[in-house]
Tab-separated table of C-alpha atoms in Angstrom:
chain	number	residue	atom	x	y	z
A	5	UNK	CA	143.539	126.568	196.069
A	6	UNK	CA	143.174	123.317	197.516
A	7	UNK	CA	140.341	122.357	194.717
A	8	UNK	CA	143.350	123.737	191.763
A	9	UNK	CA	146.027	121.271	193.779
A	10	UNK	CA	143.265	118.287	193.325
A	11	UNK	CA	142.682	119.310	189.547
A	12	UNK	CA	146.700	118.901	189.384
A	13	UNK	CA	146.784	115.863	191.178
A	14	UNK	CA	143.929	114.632	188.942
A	15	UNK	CA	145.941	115.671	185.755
A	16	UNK	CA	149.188	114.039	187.321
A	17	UNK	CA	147.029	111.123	187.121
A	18	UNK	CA	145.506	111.458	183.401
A	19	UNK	CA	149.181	112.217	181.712
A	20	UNK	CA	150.410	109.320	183.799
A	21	UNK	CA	147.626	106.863	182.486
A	22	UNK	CA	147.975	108.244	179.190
A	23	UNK	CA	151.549	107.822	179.155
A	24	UNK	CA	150.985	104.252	180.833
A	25	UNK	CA	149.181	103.763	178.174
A	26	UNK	CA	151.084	104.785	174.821
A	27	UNK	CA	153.422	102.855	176.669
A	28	UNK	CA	151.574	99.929	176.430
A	29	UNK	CA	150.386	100.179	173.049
A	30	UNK	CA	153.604	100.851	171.639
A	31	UNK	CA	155.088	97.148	173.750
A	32	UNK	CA	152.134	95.562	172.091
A	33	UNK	CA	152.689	96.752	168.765
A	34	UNK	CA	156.445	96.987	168.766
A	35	UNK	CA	157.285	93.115	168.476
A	36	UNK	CA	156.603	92.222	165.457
A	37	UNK	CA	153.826	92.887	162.253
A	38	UNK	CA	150.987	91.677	162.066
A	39	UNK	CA	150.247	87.726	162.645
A	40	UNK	CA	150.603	85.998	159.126
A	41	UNK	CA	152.589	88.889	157.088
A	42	UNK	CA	156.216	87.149	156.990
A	43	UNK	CA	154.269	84.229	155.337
A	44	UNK	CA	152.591	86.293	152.932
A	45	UNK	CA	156.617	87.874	152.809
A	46	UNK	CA	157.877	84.108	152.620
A	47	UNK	CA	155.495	83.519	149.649
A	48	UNK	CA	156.512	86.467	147.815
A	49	UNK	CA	159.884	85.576	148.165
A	50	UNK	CA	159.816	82.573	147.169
A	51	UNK	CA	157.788	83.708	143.799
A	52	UNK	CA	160.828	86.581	143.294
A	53	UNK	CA	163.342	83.674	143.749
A	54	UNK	CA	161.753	81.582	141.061
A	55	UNK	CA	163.821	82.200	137.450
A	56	UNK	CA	161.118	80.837	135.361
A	57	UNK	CA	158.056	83.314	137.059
A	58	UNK	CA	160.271	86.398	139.109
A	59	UNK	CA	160.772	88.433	135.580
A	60	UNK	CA	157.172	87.609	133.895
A	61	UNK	CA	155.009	89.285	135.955
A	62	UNK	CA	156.783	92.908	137.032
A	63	UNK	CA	153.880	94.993	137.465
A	64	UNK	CA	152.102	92.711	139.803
A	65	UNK	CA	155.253	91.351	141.749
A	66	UNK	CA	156.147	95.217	142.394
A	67	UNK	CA	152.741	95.850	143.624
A	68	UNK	CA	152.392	92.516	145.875
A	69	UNK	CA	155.972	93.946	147.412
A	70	UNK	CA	154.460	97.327	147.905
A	71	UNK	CA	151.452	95.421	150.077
A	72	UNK	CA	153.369	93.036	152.177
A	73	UNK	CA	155.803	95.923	152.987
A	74	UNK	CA	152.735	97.588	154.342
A	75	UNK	CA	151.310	94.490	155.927
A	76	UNK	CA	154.614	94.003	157.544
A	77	UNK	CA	154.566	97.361	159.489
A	78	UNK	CA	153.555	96.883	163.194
A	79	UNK	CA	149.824	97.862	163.901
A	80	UNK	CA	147.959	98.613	167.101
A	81	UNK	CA	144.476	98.504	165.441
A	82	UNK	CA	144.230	94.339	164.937
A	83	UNK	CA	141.955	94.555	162.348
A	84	UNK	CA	143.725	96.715	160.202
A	85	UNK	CA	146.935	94.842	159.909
A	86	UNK	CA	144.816	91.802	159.344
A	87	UNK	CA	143.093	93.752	156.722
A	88	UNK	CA	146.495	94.673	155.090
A	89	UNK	CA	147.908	91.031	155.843
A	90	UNK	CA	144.942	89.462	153.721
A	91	UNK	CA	145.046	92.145	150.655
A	92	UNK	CA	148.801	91.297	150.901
A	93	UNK	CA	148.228	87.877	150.549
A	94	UNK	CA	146.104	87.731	147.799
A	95	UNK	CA	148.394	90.625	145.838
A	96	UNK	CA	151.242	87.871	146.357
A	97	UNK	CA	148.357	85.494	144.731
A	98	UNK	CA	147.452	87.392	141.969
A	99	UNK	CA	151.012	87.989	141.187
A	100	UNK	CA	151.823	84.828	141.240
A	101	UNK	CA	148.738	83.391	138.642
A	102	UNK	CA	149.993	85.818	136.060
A	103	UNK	CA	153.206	84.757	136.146
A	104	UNK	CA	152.096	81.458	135.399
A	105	UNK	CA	150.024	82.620	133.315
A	106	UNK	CA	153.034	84.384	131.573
A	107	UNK	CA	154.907	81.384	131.781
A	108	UNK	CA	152.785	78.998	129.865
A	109	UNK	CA	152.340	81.314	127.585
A	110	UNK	CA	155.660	81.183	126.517
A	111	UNK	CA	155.748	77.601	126.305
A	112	UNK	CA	153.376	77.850	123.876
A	113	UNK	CA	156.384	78.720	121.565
A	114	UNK	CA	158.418	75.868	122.513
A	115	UNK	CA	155.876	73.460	121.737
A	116	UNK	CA	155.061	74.980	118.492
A	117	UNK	CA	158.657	74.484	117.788
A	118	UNK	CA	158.703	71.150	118.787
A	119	UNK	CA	155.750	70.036	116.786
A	120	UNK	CA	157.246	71.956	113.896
A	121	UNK	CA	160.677	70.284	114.286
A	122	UNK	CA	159.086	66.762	114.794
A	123	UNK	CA	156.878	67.093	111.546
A	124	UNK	CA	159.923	67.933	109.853
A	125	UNK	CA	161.904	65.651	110.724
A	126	UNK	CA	158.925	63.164	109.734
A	127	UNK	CA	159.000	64.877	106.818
A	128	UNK	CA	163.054	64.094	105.758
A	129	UNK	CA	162.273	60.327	106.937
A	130	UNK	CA	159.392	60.460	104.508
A	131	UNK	CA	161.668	61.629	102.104
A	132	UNK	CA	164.220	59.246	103.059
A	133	UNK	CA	162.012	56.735	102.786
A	134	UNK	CA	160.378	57.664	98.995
A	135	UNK	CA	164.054	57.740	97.979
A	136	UNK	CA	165.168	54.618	99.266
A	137	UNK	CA	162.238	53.077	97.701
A	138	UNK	CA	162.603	54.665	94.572
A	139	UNK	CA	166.118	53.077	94.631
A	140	UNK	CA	164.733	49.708	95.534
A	141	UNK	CA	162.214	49.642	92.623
A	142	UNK	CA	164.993	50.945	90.607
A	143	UNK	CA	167.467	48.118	91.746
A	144	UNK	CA	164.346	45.935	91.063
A	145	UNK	CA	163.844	46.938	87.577
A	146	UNK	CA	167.298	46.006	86.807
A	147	UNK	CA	167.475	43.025	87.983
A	148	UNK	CA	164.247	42.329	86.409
A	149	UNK	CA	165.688	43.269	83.360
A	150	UNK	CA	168.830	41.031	84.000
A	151	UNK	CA	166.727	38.311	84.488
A	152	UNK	CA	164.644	39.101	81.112
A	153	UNK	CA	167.794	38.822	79.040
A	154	UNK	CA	169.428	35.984	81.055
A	155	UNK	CA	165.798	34.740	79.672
A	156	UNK	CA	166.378	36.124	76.249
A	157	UNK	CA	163.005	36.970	76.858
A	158	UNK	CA	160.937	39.696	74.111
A	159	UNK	CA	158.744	42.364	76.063
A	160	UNK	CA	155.779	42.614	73.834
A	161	UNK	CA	152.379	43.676	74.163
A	162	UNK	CA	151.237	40.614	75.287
A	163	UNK	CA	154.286	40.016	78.227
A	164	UNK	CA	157.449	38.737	78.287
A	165	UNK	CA	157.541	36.163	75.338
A	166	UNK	CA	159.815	33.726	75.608
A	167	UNK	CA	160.756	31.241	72.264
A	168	UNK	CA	161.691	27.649	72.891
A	169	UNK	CA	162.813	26.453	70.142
A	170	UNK	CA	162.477	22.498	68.901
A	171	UNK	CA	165.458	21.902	70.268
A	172	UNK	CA	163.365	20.625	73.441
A	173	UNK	CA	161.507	18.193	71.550
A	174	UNK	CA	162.469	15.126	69.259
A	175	UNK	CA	160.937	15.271	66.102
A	176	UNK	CA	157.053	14.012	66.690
A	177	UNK	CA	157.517	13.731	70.159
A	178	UNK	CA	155.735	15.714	73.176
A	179	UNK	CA	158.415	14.369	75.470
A	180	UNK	CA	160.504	17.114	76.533
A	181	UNK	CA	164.339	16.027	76.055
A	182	UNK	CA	166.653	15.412	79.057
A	183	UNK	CA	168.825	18.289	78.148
A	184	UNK	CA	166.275	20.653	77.232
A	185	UNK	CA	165.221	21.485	81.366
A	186	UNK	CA	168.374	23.338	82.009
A	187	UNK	CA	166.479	25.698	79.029
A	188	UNK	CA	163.239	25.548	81.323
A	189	UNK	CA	165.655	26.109	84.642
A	190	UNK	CA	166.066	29.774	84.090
A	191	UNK	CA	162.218	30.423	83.702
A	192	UNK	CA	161.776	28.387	86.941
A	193	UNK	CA	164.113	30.507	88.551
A	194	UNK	CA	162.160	34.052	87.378
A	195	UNK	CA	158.948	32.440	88.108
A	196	UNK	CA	159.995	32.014	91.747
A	197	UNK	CA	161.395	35.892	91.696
A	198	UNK	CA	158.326	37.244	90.280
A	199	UNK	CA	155.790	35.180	91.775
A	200	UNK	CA	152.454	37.183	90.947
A	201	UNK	CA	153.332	36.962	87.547
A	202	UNK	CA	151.304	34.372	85.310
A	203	UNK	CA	152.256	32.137	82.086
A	204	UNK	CA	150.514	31.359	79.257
A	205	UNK	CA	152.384	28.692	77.338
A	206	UNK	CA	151.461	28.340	73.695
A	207	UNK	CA	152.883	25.298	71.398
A	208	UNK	CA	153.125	25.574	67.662
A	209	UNK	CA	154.197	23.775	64.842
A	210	UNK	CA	155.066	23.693	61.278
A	211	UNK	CA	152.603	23.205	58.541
A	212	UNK	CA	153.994	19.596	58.187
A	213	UNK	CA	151.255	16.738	58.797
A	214	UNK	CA	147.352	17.180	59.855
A	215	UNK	CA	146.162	19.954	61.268
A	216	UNK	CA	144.160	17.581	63.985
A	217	UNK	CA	147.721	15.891	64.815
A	218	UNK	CA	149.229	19.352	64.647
A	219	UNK	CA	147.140	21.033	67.394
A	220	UNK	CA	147.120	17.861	69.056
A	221	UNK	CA	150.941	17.667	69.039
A	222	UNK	CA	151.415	21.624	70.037
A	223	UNK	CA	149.002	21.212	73.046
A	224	UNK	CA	150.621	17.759	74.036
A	225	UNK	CA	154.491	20.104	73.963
A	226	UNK	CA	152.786	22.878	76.014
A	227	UNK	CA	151.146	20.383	78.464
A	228	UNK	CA	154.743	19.005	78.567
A	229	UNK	CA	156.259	22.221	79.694
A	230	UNK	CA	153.589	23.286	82.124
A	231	UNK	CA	154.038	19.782	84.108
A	232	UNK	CA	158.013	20.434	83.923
A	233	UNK	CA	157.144	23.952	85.674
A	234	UNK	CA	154.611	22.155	88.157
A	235	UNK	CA	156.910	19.387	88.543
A	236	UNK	CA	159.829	22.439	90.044
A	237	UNK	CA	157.673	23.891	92.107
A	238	UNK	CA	155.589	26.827	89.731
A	239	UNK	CA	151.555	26.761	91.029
A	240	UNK	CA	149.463	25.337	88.558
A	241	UNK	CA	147.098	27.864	88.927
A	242	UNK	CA	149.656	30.557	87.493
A	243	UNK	CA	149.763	28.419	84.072
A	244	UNK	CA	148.081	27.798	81.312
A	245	UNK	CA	148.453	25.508	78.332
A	246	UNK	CA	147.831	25.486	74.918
A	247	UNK	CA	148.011	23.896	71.390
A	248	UNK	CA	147.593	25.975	68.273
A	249	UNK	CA	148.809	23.712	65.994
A	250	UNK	CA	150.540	25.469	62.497
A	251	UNK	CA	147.936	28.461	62.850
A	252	UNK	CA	150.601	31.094	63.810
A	253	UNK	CA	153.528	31.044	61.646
A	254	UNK	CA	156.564	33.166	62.145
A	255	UNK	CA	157.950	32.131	59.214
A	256	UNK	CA	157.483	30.795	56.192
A	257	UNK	CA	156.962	27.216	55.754
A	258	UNK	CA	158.047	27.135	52.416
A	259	UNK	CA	162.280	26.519	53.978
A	260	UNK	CA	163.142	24.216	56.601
A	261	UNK	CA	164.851	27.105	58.341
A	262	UNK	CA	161.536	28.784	58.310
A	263	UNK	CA	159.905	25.487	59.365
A	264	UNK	CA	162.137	25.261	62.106
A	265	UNK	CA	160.978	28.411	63.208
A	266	UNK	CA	158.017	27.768	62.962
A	267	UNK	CA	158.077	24.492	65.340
A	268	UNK	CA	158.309	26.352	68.624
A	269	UNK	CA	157.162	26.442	72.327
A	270	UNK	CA	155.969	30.404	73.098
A	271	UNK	CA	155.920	30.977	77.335
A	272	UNK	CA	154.221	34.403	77.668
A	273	UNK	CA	154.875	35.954	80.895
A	274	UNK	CA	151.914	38.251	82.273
A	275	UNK	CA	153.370	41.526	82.885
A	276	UNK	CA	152.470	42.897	86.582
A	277	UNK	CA	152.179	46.496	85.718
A	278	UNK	CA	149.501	45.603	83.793
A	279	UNK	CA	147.491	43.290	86.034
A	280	UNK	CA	148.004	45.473	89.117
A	281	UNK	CA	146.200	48.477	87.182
B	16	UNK	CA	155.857	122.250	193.345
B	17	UNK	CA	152.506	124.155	194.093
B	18	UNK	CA	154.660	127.422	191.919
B	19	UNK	CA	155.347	124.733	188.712
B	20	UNK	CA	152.255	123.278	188.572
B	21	UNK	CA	150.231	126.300	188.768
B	22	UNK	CA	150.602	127.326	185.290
B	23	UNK	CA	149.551	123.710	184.004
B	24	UNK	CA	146.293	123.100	185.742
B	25	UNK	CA	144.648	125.865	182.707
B	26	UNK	CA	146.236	123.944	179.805
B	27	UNK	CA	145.422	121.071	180.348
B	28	UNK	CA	142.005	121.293	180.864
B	29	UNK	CA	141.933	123.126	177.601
B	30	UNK	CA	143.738	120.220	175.974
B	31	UNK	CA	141.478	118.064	177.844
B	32	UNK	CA	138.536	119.816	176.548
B	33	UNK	CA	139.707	119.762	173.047
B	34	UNK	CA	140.404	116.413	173.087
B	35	UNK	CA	136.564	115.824	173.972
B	36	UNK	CA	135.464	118.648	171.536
B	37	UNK	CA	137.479	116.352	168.748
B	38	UNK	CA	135.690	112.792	170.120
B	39	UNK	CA	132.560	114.158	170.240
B	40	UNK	CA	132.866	115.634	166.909
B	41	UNK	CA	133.748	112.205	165.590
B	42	UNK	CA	130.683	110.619	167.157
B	43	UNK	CA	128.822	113.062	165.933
B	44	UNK	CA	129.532	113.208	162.197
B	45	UNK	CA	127.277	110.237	163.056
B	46	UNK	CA	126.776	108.328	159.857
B	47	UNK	CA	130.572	108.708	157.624
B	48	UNK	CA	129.857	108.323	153.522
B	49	UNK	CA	129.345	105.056	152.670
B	50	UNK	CA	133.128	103.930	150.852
B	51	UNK	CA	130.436	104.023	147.506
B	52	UNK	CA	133.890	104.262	144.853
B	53	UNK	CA	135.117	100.980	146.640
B	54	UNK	CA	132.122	98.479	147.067
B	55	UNK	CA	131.359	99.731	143.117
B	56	UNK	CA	134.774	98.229	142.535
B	57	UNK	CA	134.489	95.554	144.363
B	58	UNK	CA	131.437	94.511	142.387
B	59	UNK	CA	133.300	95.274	138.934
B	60	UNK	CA	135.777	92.971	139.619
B	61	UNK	CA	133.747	90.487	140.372
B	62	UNK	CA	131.750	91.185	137.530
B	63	UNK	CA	134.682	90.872	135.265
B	64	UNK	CA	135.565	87.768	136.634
B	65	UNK	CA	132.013	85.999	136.010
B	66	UNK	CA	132.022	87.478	132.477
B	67	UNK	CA	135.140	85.478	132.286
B	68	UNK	CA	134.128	81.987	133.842
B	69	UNK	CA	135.584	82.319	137.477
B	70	UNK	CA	132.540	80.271	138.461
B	71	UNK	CA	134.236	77.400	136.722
B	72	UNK	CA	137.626	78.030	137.052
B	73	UNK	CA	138.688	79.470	140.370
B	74	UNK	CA	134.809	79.190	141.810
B	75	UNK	CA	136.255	79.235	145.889
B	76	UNK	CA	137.683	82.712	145.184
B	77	UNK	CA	134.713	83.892	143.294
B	78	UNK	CA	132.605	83.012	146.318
B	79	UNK	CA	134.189	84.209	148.746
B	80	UNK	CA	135.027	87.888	146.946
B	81	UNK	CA	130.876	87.531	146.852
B	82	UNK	CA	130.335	86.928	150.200
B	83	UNK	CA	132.801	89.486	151.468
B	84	UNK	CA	130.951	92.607	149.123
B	85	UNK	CA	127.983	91.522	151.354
B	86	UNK	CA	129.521	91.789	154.625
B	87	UNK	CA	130.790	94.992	153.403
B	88	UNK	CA	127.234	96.128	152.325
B	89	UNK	CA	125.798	94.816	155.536
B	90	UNK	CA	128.437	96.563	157.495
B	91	UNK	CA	127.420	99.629	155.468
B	92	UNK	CA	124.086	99.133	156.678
B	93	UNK	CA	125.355	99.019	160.239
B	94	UNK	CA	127.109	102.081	159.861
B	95	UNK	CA	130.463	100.654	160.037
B	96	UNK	CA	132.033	101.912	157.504
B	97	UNK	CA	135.918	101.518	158.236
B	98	UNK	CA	134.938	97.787	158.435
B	99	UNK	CA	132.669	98.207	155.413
B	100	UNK	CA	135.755	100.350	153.075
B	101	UNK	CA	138.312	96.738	154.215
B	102	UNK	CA	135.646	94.265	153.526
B	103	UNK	CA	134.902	96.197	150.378
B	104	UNK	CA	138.794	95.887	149.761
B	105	UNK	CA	139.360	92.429	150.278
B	106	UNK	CA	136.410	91.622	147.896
B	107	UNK	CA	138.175	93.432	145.118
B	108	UNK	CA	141.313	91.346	145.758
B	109	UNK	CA	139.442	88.219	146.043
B	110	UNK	CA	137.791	89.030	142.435
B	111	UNK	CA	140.811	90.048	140.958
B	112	UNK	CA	142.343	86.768	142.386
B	113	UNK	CA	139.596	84.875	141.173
B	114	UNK	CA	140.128	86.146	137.208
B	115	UNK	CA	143.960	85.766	137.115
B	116	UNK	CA	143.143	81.928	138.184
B	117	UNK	CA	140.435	81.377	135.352
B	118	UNK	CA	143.414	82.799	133.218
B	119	UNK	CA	145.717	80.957	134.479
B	120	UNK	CA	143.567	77.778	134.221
B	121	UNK	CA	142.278	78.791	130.548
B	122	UNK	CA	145.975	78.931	129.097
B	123	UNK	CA	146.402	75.615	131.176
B	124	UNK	CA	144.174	73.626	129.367
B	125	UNK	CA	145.367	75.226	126.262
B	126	UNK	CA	148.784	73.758	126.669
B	127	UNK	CA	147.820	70.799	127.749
B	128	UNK	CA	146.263	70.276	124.610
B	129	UNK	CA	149.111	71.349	122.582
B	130	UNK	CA	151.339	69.320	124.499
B	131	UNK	CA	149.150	66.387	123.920
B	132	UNK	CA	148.768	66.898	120.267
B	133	UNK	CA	152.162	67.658	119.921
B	134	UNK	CA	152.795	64.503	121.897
B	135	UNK	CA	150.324	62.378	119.529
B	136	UNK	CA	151.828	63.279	116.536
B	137	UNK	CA	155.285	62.044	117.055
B	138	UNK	CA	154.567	59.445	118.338
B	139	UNK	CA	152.256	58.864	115.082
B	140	UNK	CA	155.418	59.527	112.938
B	141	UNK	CA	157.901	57.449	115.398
B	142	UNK	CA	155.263	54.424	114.809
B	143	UNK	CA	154.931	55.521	110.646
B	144	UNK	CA	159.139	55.053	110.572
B	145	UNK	CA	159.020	52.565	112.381
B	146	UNK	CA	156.817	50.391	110.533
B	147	UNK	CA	158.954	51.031	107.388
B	148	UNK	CA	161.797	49.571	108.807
């Protein structure tokens, strides 16, 4: 009897303690989860609060949210809810890289569709920018045509040729006359336009007198004109000078109208096209 | 007192017994299976995440998803193999971190050099217009 009261007493004791300590453990374990599971929670919701990652990575986000809810229930055994707490964590992690991941990904898009539109749009300036200088040379041919008939200049195979006529010159004279530079002051004008173009200036006369005083005369005309253009401001360099005396007729000499002809001043302007090929 | 507690005294030692029966039992399964199907894919993720360059992209987490399979295998070798099934756990996690990082890095440096490209050439073209004007 009295051994059975003892074993009761004894059991008393044991349910007691055991209560005691459930008790205990469930105090301990009650508070709160585990230490460091509402950061991993914080983490994951800031990542779910983030418009440009939340919706890219689903799978991964649901799964994270599956861990931390298990991290976040309270646990007696230490190690275990640290154990949870760290898979959590990196779940949150993981998530987290692929919806960056995700994310730049789909930027790729946007910057292929910026580099297309900026390569078009340098495309329509290029465009632009043919056309306006197709317009310019345009413009430029006719006013270089303008200027060849304000010249009353010929386009021939040689260049522009331009006639003086013996109207610049008295009769046996190299001289040119005071009137006749207002002639010249249109050629000094397209010089100065055009300025990589060169002259060749070539005097002739009728077949009236020497030959010797003929050439002599023609150069002496053509040396008179060059030193006019020198004079208003054409470089040397861009002109040459010769006499060739009665040897190129245009007419016959046979009429004074075809002798008058004849006596002439020939300015042959280089044509461009031709020198820049 | 002595009338209600006579019936317990029996049942209690019975549950008291059982209890033991149960510990015992535990202690003596002795050595529980090595957690085989998790340190196997522990080691594939972190197998993965070599094969795809963690050691130069995200080369922390690689390491330490390598040092945490061998805590798990040398907890396996102590016989502790809750500890051994976590640490096995964590390593696969730390892997799997360690590859979504190296992809995350990879498509970094991809649009970083699109960007920059992208960024060259207009700039080239806002430099070409703006010559011609």
């Amino acid at each position: 009897m009295k051994t059975i009261d003892d074993r009761v007493a004894v059991g008393r004791t044991l349910i007691a303690a055991a209560v005691a300590a459930v008790l205990l453990a469930g105090c301990a374990a009650a508070p709160a989860a585990p230490e460091g599971a509402s950061e991993v929670r914080a983490k994951l919701t800031q990542l779910q609060s983030d418009s440009n990652l939340a919706s890219r990575a689903p799978a991964a986000i649901k799964e994270a949210d599956a861990a931390v809810r298990t991290a976040e229930q309270p646990e007696a055994d230490r190690s275990l809810g640290e154990h949870r707490v760290y898979i959590a964590d990196r779940k949150v992690e993981i998530a987290s890289a692929q919806a960056q991941t995700r994310y730049l990904e789909d930027e790729r898009a946007r910057i292929t569709a910026e580099r297309a539109s900026a390569q078009l749009d340098s495309r329509t300036r290029e465009v632009d920018m043919a056309r306006e200088a197709t317009a310019d040379a345009k413009e430029e041919n006719a006013e270089l045509q303008r200027q060849i008939d304000a010249l009353k200049a010929k386009p021939t195979d040689r260049g522009l040729v331009l006639t003086l006529g013996d109207v610049l010159f008295e009769s046996g004279r190299a001289e040119l006359k005071p009137g006749a530079t207002s002639n010249l002051g249109q050629l000094v004008a397209f010089l100065a336009k055009y300025p990589s173009r060169t002259v060749a200036i070539e005097g002739h006369t009728d077949s009236v007198g020497g030959d010797d005083y003929n050439v002599g005369l023609s150069q002496r005309r053509a040396d008179s004109v060059r030193s006019h253009l020198v004079s208003r401001g054409v470089d040397a360099a861009r002109i040459s000078a010769m006499g060739a005396g009665e040897s190129a007729p245009v007419a016959s000499n046979e009429s004074a109208a075809g002798r008058q002809q004849n006596r002439r001043v020939e300015v042959i302007i280089s044509n461009p096209a031709l020198a820049a090929l | 007192m002595t009338s209600l507690s006579r019936p317990r005294p029996g049942s209690c030692l019975r549950a008291a017994t059982g209890l033991a029966g149960v510990l015992l039992l535990s202690a003596c399964a002795s050595t529980p299976p090595a957690p085989t199907a998790q340190l196997q894919a522990a080691q594939q993720a972190i197998t993965s995440a070599e094969r795809a360059d963690a050691s130069r992209h995200a080369a922390g987490e690689l390491s330490a998803a390598r040092a945490k399979l061998a805590s798990a295998k040398t907890a396996v070798q102590a016989e502790q193999m809750v500890a051994a099934e976590r640490l096995a756990g964590e390593s696969r996690v730390e892997a799997e971190l360690a590859a979504a990082r190296t992809t995350f890095v990879k498509a970094r440096i991809v649009n970083d050099e699109m960007q920059s490209s992208t960024g060259t050439l207009i700039d080239e073209m806002q430099r070409k217009s703006g010559d011609a004007k």
